[in-house]
XYZ file of C-alpha atoms in Angstrom:
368
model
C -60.306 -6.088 39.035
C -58.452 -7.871 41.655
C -58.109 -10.859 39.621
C -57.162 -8.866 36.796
C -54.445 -6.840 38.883
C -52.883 -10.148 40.707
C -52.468 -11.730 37.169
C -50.719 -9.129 35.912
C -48.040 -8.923 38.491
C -47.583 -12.417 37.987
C -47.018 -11.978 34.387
C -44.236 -8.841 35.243
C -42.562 -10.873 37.840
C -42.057 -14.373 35.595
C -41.201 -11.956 32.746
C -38.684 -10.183 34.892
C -37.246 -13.977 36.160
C -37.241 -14.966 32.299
C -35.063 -11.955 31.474
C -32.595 -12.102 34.578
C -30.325 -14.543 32.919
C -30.028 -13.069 29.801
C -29.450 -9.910 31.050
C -26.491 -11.753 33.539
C -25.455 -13.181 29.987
C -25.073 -9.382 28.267
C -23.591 -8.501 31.031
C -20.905 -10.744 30.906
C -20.852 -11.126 27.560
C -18.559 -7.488 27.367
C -16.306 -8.627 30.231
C -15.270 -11.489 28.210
C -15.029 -9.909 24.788
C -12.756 -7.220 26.231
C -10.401 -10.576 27.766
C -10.287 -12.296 23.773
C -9.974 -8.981 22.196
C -6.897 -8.148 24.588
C -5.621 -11.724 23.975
C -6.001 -10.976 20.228
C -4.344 -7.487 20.332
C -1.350 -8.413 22.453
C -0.592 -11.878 22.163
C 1.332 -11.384 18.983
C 3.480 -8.746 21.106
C 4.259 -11.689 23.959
C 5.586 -13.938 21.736
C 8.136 -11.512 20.118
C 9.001 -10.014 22.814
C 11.499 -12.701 23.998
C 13.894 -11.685 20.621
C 13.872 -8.142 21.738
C 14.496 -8.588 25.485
C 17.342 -10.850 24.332
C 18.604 -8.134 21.822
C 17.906 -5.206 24.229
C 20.339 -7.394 26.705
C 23.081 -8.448 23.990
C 22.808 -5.623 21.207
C 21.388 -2.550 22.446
C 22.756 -2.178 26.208
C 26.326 -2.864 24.630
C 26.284 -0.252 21.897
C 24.562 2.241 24.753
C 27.235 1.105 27.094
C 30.126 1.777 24.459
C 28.791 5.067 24.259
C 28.999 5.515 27.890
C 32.771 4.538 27.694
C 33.428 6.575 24.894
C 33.154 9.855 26.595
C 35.254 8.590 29.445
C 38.997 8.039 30.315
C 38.463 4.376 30.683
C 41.372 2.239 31.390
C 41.381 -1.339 30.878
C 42.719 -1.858 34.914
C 42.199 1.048 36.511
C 38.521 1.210 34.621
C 36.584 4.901 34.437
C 37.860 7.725 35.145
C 36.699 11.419 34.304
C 34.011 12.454 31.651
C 35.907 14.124 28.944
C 32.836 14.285 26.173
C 34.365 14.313 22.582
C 37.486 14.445 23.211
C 38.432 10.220 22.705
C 36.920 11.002 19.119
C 39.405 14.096 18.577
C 42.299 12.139 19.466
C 41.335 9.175 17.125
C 39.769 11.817 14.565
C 43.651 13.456 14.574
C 45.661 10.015 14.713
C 47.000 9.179 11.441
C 47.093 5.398 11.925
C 43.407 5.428 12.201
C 42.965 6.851 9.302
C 45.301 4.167 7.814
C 43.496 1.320 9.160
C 40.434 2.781 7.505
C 42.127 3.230 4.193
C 43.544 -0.812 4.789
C 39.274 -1.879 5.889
C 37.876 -0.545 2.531
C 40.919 -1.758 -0.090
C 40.646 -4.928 1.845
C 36.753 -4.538 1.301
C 36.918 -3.826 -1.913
C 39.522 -6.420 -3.376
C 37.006 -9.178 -1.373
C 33.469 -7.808 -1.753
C 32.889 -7.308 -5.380
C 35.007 -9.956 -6.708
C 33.022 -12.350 -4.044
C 29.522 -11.265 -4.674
C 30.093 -11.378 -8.915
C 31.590 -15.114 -8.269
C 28.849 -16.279 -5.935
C 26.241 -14.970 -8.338
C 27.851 -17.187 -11.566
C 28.364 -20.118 -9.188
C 24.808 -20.040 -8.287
C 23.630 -19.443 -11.724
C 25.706 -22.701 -12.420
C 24.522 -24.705 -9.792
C 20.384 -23.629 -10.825
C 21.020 -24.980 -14.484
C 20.539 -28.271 -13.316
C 24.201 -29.845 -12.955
C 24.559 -33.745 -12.238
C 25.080 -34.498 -8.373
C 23.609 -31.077 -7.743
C 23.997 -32.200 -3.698
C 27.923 -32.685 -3.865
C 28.401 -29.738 -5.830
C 26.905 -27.658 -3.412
C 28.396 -29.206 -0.877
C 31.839 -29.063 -2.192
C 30.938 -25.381 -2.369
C 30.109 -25.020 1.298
C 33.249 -26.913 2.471
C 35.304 -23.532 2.755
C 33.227 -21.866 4.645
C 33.137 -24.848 7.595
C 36.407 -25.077 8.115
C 37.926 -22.653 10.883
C 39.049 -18.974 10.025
C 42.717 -19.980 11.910
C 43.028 -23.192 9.982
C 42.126 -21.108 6.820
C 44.667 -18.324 7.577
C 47.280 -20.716 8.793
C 47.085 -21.770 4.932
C 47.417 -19.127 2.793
C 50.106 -17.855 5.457
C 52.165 -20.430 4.474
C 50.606 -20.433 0.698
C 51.885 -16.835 0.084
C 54.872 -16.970 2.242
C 57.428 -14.757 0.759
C 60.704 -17.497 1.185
C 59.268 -20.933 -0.082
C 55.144 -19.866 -0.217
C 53.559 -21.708 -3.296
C 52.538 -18.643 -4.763
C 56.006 -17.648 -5.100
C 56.723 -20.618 -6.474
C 53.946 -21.070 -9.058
C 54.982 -17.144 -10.110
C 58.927 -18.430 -10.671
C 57.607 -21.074 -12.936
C 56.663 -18.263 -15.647
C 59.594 -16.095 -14.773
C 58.071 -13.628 -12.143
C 60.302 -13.129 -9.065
C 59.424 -13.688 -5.473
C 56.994 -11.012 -4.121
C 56.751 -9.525 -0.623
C 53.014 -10.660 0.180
C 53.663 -9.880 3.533
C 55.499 -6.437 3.715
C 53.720 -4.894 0.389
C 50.241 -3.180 1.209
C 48.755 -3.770 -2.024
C 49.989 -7.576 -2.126
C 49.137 -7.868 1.695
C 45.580 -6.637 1.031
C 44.924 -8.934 -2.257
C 46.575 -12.032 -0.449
C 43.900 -11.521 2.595
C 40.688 -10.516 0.032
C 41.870 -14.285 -1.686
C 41.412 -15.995 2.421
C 37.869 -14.013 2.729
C 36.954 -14.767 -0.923
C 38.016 -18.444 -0.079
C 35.944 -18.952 3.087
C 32.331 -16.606 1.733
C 32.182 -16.986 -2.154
C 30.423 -20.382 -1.258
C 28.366 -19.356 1.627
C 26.679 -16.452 -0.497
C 26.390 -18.863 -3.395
C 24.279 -20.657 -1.682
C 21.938 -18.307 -0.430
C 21.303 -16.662 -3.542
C 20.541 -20.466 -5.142
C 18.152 -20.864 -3.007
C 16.549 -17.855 -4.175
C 16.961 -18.808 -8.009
C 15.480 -21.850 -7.409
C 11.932 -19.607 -6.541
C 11.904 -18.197 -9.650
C 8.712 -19.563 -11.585
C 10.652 -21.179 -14.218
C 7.545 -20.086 -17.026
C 9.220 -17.240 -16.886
C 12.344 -18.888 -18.659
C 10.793 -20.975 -20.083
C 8.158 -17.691 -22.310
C 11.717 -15.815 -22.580
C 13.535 -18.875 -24.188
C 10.566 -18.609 -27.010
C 11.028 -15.440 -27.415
C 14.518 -15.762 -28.481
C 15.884 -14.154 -25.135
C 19.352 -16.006 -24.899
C 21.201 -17.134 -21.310
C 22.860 -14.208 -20.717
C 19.440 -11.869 -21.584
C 16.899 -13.760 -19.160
C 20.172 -13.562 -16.547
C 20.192 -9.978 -16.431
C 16.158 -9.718 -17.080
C 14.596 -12.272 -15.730
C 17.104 -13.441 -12.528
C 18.455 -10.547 -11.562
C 15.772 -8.231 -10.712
C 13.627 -11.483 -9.312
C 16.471 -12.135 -6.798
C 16.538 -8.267 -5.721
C 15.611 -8.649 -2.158
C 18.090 -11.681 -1.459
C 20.522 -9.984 -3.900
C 20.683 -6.476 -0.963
C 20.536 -9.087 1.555
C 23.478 -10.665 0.354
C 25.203 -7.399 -0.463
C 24.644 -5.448 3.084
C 25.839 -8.639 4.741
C 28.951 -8.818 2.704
C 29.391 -5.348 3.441
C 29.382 -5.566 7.403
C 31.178 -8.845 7.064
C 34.181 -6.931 5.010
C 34.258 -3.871 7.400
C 34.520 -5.946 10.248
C 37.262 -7.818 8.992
C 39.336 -9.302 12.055
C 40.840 -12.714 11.736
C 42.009 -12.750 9.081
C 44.498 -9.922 9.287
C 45.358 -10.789 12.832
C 46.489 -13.984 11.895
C 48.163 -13.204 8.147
C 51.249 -12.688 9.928
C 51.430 -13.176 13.522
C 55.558 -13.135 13.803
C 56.017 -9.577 12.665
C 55.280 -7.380 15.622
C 52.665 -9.219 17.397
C 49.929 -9.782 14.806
C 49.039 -6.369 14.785
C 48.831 -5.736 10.945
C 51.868 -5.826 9.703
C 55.610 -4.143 10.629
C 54.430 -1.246 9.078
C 50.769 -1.603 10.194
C 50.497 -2.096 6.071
C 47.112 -4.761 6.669
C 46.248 -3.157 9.989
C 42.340 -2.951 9.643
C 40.157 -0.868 11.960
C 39.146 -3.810 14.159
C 42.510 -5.177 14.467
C 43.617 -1.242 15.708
C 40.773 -1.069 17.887
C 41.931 -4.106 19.742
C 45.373 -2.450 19.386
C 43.682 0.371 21.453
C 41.909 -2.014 24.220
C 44.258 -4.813 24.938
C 47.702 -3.446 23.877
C 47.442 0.429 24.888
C 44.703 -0.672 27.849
C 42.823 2.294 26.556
C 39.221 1.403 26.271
C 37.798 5.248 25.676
C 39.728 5.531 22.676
C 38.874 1.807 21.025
C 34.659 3.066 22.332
C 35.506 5.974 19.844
C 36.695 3.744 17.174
C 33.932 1.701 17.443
C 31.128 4.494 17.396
C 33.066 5.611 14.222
C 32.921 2.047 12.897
C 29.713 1.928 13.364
C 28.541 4.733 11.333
C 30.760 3.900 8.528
C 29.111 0.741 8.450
C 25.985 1.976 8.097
C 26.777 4.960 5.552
C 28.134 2.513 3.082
C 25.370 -0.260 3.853
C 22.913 2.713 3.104
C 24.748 3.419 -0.230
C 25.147 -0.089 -1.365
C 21.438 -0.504 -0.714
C 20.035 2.373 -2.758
C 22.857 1.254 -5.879
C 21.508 -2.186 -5.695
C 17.589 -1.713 -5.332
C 18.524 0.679 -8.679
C 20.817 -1.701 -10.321
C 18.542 -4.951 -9.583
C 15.628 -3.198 -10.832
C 16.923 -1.007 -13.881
C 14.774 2.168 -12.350
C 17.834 3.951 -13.148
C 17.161 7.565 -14.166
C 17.288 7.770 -17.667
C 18.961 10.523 -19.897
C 17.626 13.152 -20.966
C 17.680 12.060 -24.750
C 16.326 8.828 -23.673
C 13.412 10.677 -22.281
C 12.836 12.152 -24.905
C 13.376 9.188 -27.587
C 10.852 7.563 -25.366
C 8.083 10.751 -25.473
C 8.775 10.523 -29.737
C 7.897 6.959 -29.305
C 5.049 7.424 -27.197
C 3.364 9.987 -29.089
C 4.194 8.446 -32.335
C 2.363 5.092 -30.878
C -0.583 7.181 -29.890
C -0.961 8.914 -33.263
C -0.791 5.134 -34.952
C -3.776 4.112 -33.037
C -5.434 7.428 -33.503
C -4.914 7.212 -37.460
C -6.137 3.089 -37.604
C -9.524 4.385 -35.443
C -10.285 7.005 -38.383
C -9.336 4.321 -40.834
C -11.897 1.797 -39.172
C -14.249 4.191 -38.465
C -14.336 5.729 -42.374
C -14.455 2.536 -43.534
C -17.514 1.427 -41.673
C -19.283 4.227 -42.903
C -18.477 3.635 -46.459
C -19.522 -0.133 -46.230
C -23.171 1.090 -44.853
């Protein structure tokens, strides 16, 4: 029995020294699972987190901090003075040359945007259809957008000046007189959309290339045989495979076109400072804001103008987004007697197959 007994505990006790390092193992097994699992779960986090620490510092303290200034009196030397709440945004709310310079943003916007974004779309279209020298033609292309925004206005200031511009003179050749480019607002505004069409038309062509060049050309290639012509597999075939570059393209045209600065500022900087104009005819709502900060030292007021700015911006980014997801994709709602042409159809299409199953099927039955 004793025997027995002392063999037994030897058994236990090298069982029990056999199991003590695999039970250390489990043990730390979970310890180091929980490290990798952690390292899984927030790595990804570490390495973006430099882009928003450097956005939080350069984009999202400076629109908190306009804020800030915008309920202030905030002079540009004397710097804050008392809380006032609203009131910087009644003042510029009730001044009428605000509401010019928005009227001058979107004509100017207008004249350049759509005019832009239908050119760069054919000049890309061009450009994919296989052209000889592709690489200097898409060069040649980007060359207006490197040079400088002052060396491009400094040109078409003297191209559409109103004594001895060449537009002037090209217009006398068929018998137009000389026009005031400078002192007209609807000539001002078309004269500066032709200097932002000038410098962007490229840029935007080449972007949207690039995404034409992604299109599988099968697709093409199956519409071709199907007798689709250039213009149809354009519209059906490019168009809606483009969508995504096609908003991106749009949205950045539009923020581009609202916050239009050079351009104006330097159209004509001998009539009353550069400030848009004698009669503030071109005066955009950047070039009043910096009116506001560095010419009436009031930086509340030009806060306000920016907030305002701001959510214009986005309102007709928002807008321009849901139009072109619908155009792009042709999800537009139909009418209602295109509904219900396309219930007739339907149903009619149904009852076709329903009456060639009864044929087929009465016709089996007659064979056997």
């Amino acid at each position: 029995m004793t025997l027995t007994h002392e063999r037994s505990e030897t058994a236990s006790a090298s069982s029990n020294d056999a199991k003590s390092p695999k039970t250390d193992a489990a043990a730390r097994r979970p310890w180091r699972h929980r490290i990798s699992r952690f390292d899984q779960n927030a790595s990804p986090y570490f390495y973006i987190s430099p882009f928003f620490l450097l956005f939080g510092l350069v984009g999202l303290f400076p629109l908190l901090y306009t804020v800030w200034v915008a309920v202030h009196e905030w002079d540009l030397l004397k710097g804050q003075g008392e809380f006032i709440g609203a009131g910087n945004f009644v003042e510029i709310l009730g001044d009428p040359m605000f509401w010019n310079s928005i009227f001058n943003t979107l004509s100017i916007f207008l004249l350049s945007a759509i005019p832009q974004l239908a050119v760069a779309l054919v000049i890309a279209y061009l450009l994919d259809r296989g052209l000889r020298a592709p690489t200097f033609w898409r060069m040649s292309v980007l060359i207006p957008f490197v040079v400088t925004p002052v060396a491009v206005a400094i040109i078409f200031s003297s191209i559409f000046n109103e004594a001895d511009g060449l537009a002037n003179n090209l217009l006398n050749l068929i018998g137009i007189a000389d026009q005031e480019w400078k002192h007209n607002t609807a000539l001002s505004h078309l004269a500066i959309a032709v200097m932002v069409n000038f410098r962007w038309t490229g840029y935007n062509a080449l972007i949207l290339l690039a995404a034409m060049q992604a299109v599988p050309r099968d697709l093409y290639e199956s519409a071709a045989l199907d007798g689709a012509g250039a213009a149809r597999r354009f519209f059906s075939i490019t168009i809606p495979t483009i969508r995504p570059t096609l908003i991106f393209v749009i949205i950045t045209a539009t923020i581009g076109g609202l916050q239009i600065f050079a351009e104006p500022r330097l159209f004509d900087v001998s009539t009353a400072g550069g400030i848009g104009g004698s009669d503030r005819q071109f005066q955009t709502t950047v070039l009043f804001l910096w009116e506001l900060a560095f010419f009436r030292r009031d930086l509340g007021e030009a806060s306000a103008v920016a907030i305002l700015l701001f959510l214009l911006i986005v309102g007709i980014g928002v807008i321009n987004f849901l139009i072109s997801r619908r155009i792009s994709t042709g999800d537009a709602p139909k009418s209602r007697v295109a509904r219900r042409r396309a219930r007739t159809a339907a149903a009619a299409a149904a009852a076709t197959a329903a009456a060639g199953t009864t044929i087929a099927t009465t016709t089996e039955e007659n064979a056997r």
